[in-house]
Amino acid sequence: MAILIIAEHDNCTLKGATLNTVTAAAQMGQDLHLLVAGSNCQNVADEAASVEGISKVLLADNSVYAHHLAENTAQLISQLGTAYSHILAPATSNGKNILPRVAALLDVGQISDITAVESADTFQRPIYAGNAIATLQSLDNIKVITVRGTAFEAASTGNDAPIENVDLQIESNLSSFVSEEIAQSDRPELTAAKVVISGGRGMGNSENFTLLEQVADKLGGAVGASRAAVDAGFVPNDIQVGQTGKIVAPDLYIAVGISGAIQHLAGMKDSKIIVAINKDEEAPIFSVADYGLVADLFEAVPELEQKL
């Protein structure tokens, strides 16, 4: 049977996490269908059709899917999903919101955050904040899975798959869209950035995050934070990196004033190069860092920015 992949998008562009999910799906089977559910999202469907490995794009273009309300989208996916052996989505906030509902509607289990595919029914996922890897086998007829994008390479483009319209309009009336506030930034999105510089409790206050922003701007990177910094009110939680925040795997991760609690390491330890700046030479962050600088961040970071 075919595999259904749920596209992550904003009704304008296809998000990169979808390409990583396609790579994971290709290791489970070869007949891959990509569902684009949204409103006025023909451009997304056209982009999806270019992804290598996709044999068909399903386009559910309707106002009831405009804001990706989980109650509506889950009903759509569960009705379409009975024709598939696997249903996959990126392990983003949308994927984590929608797929558990899909699994419940289909009366199957859900496998979350897989990082490796051993076979069509056997997968690996991190447990205990990434300290151990569990290998699990699903016996369900339909396997519902979220994929950790940082664990898989992005699929290439250049394909020209056919696009098929889906006329299912399902509105649950269990929830309604009220409003949204989108943070505007000239910096790249945190989970897609090639360079991330994050600050922890050691930053002291929100104003000191300006030091990191200046370095990020020089490197064309994004700014992140540890949960300790978020809980202290230094920065908003949408830039939190860690087990309960965003999972990142940039080419370069710079941790400033971050001790390296296990929950934070779970969100960034797959980064290609890790640099740590901390005045405590016993800080756990140094155990995963490729380069460590034991120094006062208020001296080291301005000097780094100046040299850049």
Coordinates of C-alpha atoms in Angstrom, one line a residue:
M1 CA 0.0 0.0 0.0
A2 CA 1.0 3.6 -0.5
I3 CA 2.3 6.0 2.2
L4 CA 0.6 9.3 3.0
I5 CA 2.8 12.3 4.0
I6 CA 1.2 15.4 5.5
A7 CA 2.7 18.5 4.1
E8 CA 3.8 21.3 6.5
H9 CA 3.1 24.7 5.0
D10 CA 1.7 28.2 5.6
N11 CA -0.6 28.2 2.5
C12 CA 2.2 30.0 0.6
T13 CA 5.3 27.8 0.7
L14 CA 6.2 24.2 1.6
K15 CA 8.2 24.0 4.8
G16 CA 11.6 22.2 4.8
A17 CA 10.5 19.7 7.4
T18 CA 8.3 18.1 4.8
L19 CA 11.3 17.2 2.7
N20 CA 13.0 15.5 5.6
T21 CA 9.8 13.5 6.2
V22 CA 9.7 12.4 2.6
T23 CA 13.2 11.0 3.0
A24 CA 12.1 9.0 6.0
A25 CA 9.0 7.8 4.1
A26 CA 11.1 6.6 1.2
Q27 CA 12.8 4.2 3.5
M28 CA 9.5 2.5 4.3
G29 CA 8.1 2.3 0.7
Q30 CA 8.2 3.7 -2.7
D31 CA 4.6 4.8 -3.5
L32 CA 4.5 8.2 -1.7
H33 CA 1.5 10.6 -1.7
L34 CA 1.8 14.1 -0.3
L35 CA -1.3 15.7 1.1
V36 CA -1.5 19.5 1.0
A37 CA -4.5 20.7 3.1
G38 CA -5.1 24.4 3.3
S39 CA -6.8 27.4 1.6
N40 CA -5.6 29.1 -1.6
C41 CA -2.6 26.8 -1.5
Q42 CA -2.2 25.9 -5.1
N43 CA 1.4 27.2 -5.0
V44 CA 2.2 24.8 -2.2
A45 CA 0.8 21.9 -4.2
D46 CA 2.9 22.9 -7.2
E47 CA 6.0 23.0 -5.0
A48 CA 5.1 19.7 -3.5
A49 CA 4.8 18.1 -6.9
S50 CA 8.5 18.9 -7.6
V51 CA 9.7 16.8 -4.6
E52 CA 11.7 13.8 -5.7
G53 CA 10.1 10.5 -4.8
I54 CA 6.5 11.8 -4.6
S55 CA 4.2 9.9 -7.0
K56 CA 1.1 12.0 -6.4
V57 CA 0.0 15.2 -4.6
L58 CA -3.4 15.4 -3.0
L59 CA -4.7 18.9 -2.8
A60 CA -7.5 19.7 -0.3
D61 CA -8.0 23.4 -0.9
N62 CA -10.8 24.6 1.2
S63 CA -11.4 27.4 3.7
V64 CA -12.1 24.9 6.5
Y65 CA -8.4 23.9 6.4
A66 CA -7.1 27.5 6.2
H67 CA -5.7 27.7 9.7
H68 CA -4.8 24.0 10.1
L69 CA -7.3 23.4 12.9
A70 CA -6.5 20.0 14.2
E71 CA -10.1 19.0 14.6
N72 CA -10.9 19.6 10.9
T73 CA -7.6 18.4 9.4
A74 CA -7.5 15.2 11.5
Q75 CA -11.0 14.2 10.3
L76 CA -9.8 14.7 6.7
I77 CA -6.6 12.7 7.1
S78 CA -8.4 9.8 8.9
Q79 CA -10.9 9.5 6.1
L80 CA -8.2 9.5 3.5
G81 CA -5.8 7.4 5.6
T82 CA -7.8 4.2 5.5
A83 CA -6.3 3.6 2.0
Y84 CA -2.7 3.8 3.2
S85 CA -0.3 1.6 5.2
H86 CA 1.6 4.6 6.8
I87 CA 0.6 8.2 7.6
L88 CA 3.6 10.4 8.3
A89 CA 4.0 14.1 9.4
P90 CA 6.9 16.2 10.6
A91 CA 7.2 16.3 14.4
T92 CA 6.4 20.0 14.4
S93 CA 3.7 21.7 16.6
N94 CA 1.2 21.0 13.8
G95 CA 2.2 17.4 13.4
K96 CA 2.1 16.8 17.1
N97 CA -1.3 18.4 17.3
I98 CA -2.9 16.6 14.4
L99 CA -1.5 13.1 14.2
P100 CA -2.5 11.9 17.7
R101 CA -6.1 12.7 16.8
V102 CA -5.7 10.8 13.5
A103 CA -4.4 7.8 15.4
A104 CA -7.4 7.9 17.8
L105 CA -9.9 8.2 15.0
L106 CA -8.3 5.2 13.2
D107 CA -8.0 3.3 16.6
V108 CA -4.3 2.7 16.2
G109 CA -1.2 3.6 18.2
Q110 CA 1.0 6.6 17.3
I111 CA 4.8 6.4 17.0
S112 CA 6.4 9.8 17.9
D113 CA 9.6 11.5 16.8
I114 CA 11.3 8.7 14.9
T115 CA 15.0 9.2 14.1
A116 CA 15.7 6.1 12.1
V117 CA 13.9 3.5 9.9
E118 CA 14.9 -0.1 10.2
S119 CA 12.1 -1.5 8.1
A120 CA 8.6 -0.7 7.1
D121 CA 7.3 -1.6 10.6
T122 CA 10.4 -1.1 12.8
F123 CA 11.7 2.3 13.9
Q124 CA 14.0 4.1 16.3
R125 CA 13.1 7.0 18.6
P126 CA 14.8 8.8 21.4
I127 CA 13.6 8.3 25.0
Y128 CA 14.8 9.7 28.4
A129 CA 15.6 13.1 26.8
G130 CA 17.7 11.4 24.2
N131 CA 19.9 9.4 26.6
A132 CA 18.6 6.1 25.1
I133 CA 17.2 5.0 21.8
A134 CA 14.2 2.7 21.7
T135 CA 13.7 0.3 18.8
L136 CA 10.0 -0.5 18.4
Q137 CA 7.9 -2.5 16.0
S138 CA 4.3 -1.5 15.1
L139 CA 1.8 -4.3 14.4
D140 CA -1.0 -1.8 13.4
N141 CA -2.4 -2.1 9.9
I142 CA -2.0 1.7 9.6
K143 CA 1.1 3.2 11.1
V144 CA 0.8 6.8 12.3
I145 CA 4.2 8.4 12.7
T146 CA 5.8 11.8 13.4
V147 CA 9.3 12.3 12.1
R148 CA 12.1 14.2 13.7
G149 CA 13.3 16.2 10.7
T150 CA 16.9 16.8 12.0
A151 CA 17.5 13.0 11.8
F152 CA 17.0 12.8 8.0
E153 CA 18.4 14.6 5.0
A154 CA 16.0 16.7 2.9
A155 CA 14.6 15.2 -0.2
S156 CA 15.7 16.8 -3.5
T157 CA 13.5 18.5 -6.0
G158 CA 13.1 18.2 -9.8
N159 CA 10.1 15.9 -9.9
D160 CA 6.8 16.6 -11.7
A161 CA 4.1 14.6 -9.9
P162 CA 0.5 14.8 -10.8
I163 CA -1.9 16.9 -8.6
E164 CA -5.3 15.4 -7.6
N165 CA -8.0 17.5 -6.0
V166 CA -9.7 16.2 -2.9
D167 CA -13.2 17.5 -2.4
L168 CA -13.8 16.4 1.2
Q169 CA -15.0 19.4 3.3
I170 CA -15.1 18.4 6.9
E171 CA -15.8 21.0 9.6
S172 CA -16.0 19.6 13.1
N173 CA -17.3 22.8 14.8
L174 CA -15.4 21.8 17.9
S175 CA -13.0 24.7 17.6
S176 CA -12.8 28.0 15.6
F177 CA -10.0 30.2 14.6
V178 CA -9.9 33.5 16.5
S179 CA -6.6 35.3 15.8
E180 CA -2.8 34.8 15.6
E181 CA 0.2 37.0 16.3
I182 CA 3.2 36.2 14.1
A183 CA 6.6 37.3 15.2
Q184 CA 8.3 39.2 12.5
S185 CA 12.1 38.8 12.1
D186 CA 14.7 39.3 9.4
R187 CA 16.6 36.4 10.8
P188 CA 16.1 32.8 9.5
E189 CA 13.5 30.6 11.2
L190 CA 15.1 28.8 14.2
T191 CA 14.6 25.2 13.0
A192 CA 15.8 25.9 9.5
A193 CA 18.8 28.1 10.3
K194 CA 22.3 26.9 9.5
V195 CA 23.7 28.9 12.5
V196 CA 22.1 29.2 15.9
I197 CA 23.4 31.1 18.9
S198 CA 21.5 30.4 22.1
G199 CA 21.6 32.0 25.5
G200 CA 20.9 30.6 28.9
R201 CA 20.3 31.8 32.5
G202 CA 23.9 33.2 32.5
M203 CA 22.7 36.0 30.2
G204 CA 21.3 37.7 33.3
N205 CA 18.4 39.6 31.7
S206 CA 16.6 40.1 28.4
E207 CA 18.6 43.2 27.4
N208 CA 21.8 41.2 27.3
F209 CA 20.4 39.0 24.5
T210 CA 21.3 41.9 22.3
L211 CA 24.8 40.6 22.5
L212 CA 23.7 37.4 20.9
E213 CA 21.6 39.1 18.3
Q214 CA 24.6 41.1 17.1
V215 CA 26.6 37.9 16.6
A216 CA 23.7 36.2 14.9
D217 CA 23.3 39.1 12.5
K218 CA 27.0 38.9 11.6
L219 CA 26.7 35.1 10.9
G220 CA 23.3 35.2 9.3
G221 CA 21.9 33.0 12.0
A222 CA 19.0 32.6 14.4
V223 CA 18.8 33.3 18.2
G224 CA 17.7 30.6 20.6
A225 CA 17.4 30.1 24.3
S226 CA 17.4 27.5 27.0
R227 CA 14.3 26.8 29.1
A228 CA 16.0 28.4 32.0
A229 CA 16.2 31.7 30.1
V230 CA 12.6 31.4 28.9
D231 CA 11.3 30.6 32.4
A232 CA 13.2 33.6 33.8
G233 CA 11.3 35.8 31.4
F234 CA 14.3 36.9 29.4
V235 CA 12.9 35.8 26.0
P236 CA 9.6 34.4 24.6
N237 CA 9.1 30.6 24.5
D238 CA 9.0 30.4 20.7
I239 CA 12.8 30.5 20.6
Q240 CA 13.3 27.8 23.3
V241 CA 15.6 25.0 22.2
G242 CA 15.3 21.6 24.0
Q243 CA 13.2 18.6 24.8
T244 CA 10.1 20.8 25.4
G245 CA 11.1 23.4 22.8
K246 CA 12.4 23.2 19.3
I247 CA 14.8 20.6 18.0
V248 CA 17.6 22.1 15.9
A249 CA 20.5 20.6 14.1
P250 CA 22.4 23.6 12.4
D251 CA 25.8 23.5 10.9
L252 CA 27.0 25.6 13.9
Y253 CA 25.4 25.9 17.3
I254 CA 26.9 28.4 19.8
A255 CA 25.7 27.9 23.4
V256 CA 26.3 31.0 25.6
G257 CA 25.8 30.9 29.4
I258 CA 24.0 27.5 29.1
S259 CA 25.0 24.9 31.6
G260 CA 23.8 22.0 29.4
A261 CA 20.9 20.3 31.2
I262 CA 19.9 17.1 29.6
Q263 CA 16.7 18.6 28.4
H264 CA 18.5 21.3 26.5
L265 CA 21.1 18.8 25.0
A266 CA 18.2 16.7 23.6
G267 CA 17.2 19.7 21.4
M268 CA 20.6 20.5 19.9
K269 CA 23.1 17.6 20.3
D270 CA 22.7 16.7 16.6
S271 CA 24.3 20.0 15.5
K272 CA 27.3 19.5 13.3
I273 CA 29.6 21.8 15.3
I274 CA 28.9 22.8 18.9
V275 CA 30.7 25.7 20.5
A276 CA 30.2 26.5 24.2
I277 CA 31.0 29.7 26.1
N278 CA 30.6 29.4 29.9
K279 CA 32.6 30.5 32.9
D280 CA 32.0 27.2 34.7
E281 CA 34.5 24.7 33.4
E282 CA 32.5 21.9 34.9
A283 CA 29.4 22.8 33.0
P284 CA 27.9 19.7 31.3
I285 CA 27.6 21.6 28.0
F286 CA 31.4 21.1 27.5
S287 CA 30.9 17.3 27.3
V288 CA 29.1 17.6 23.9
A289 CA 30.9 20.7 22.6
D290 CA 33.5 20.5 19.8
Y291 CA 35.0 23.7 21.0
G292 CA 34.8 25.1 24.5
L293 CA 35.7 28.5 25.9
V294 CA 35.9 29.0 29.6
A295 CA 35.3 32.7 29.9
D296 CA 33.0 35.4 31.1
L297 CA 30.4 35.7 28.3
F298 CA 30.2 39.5 28.8
E299 CA 33.8 39.8 27.7
A300 CA 34.0 36.9 25.2
V301 CA 30.8 37.6 23.2
P302 CA 31.5 41.3 22.4
E303 CA 35.1 40.3 21.4
L304 CA 33.7 37.6 19.2
E305 CA 31.3 40.1 17.6
Q306 CA 34.1 42.6 17.1
K307 CA 36.4 40.1 15.4
L308 CA 33.5 38.9 13.1

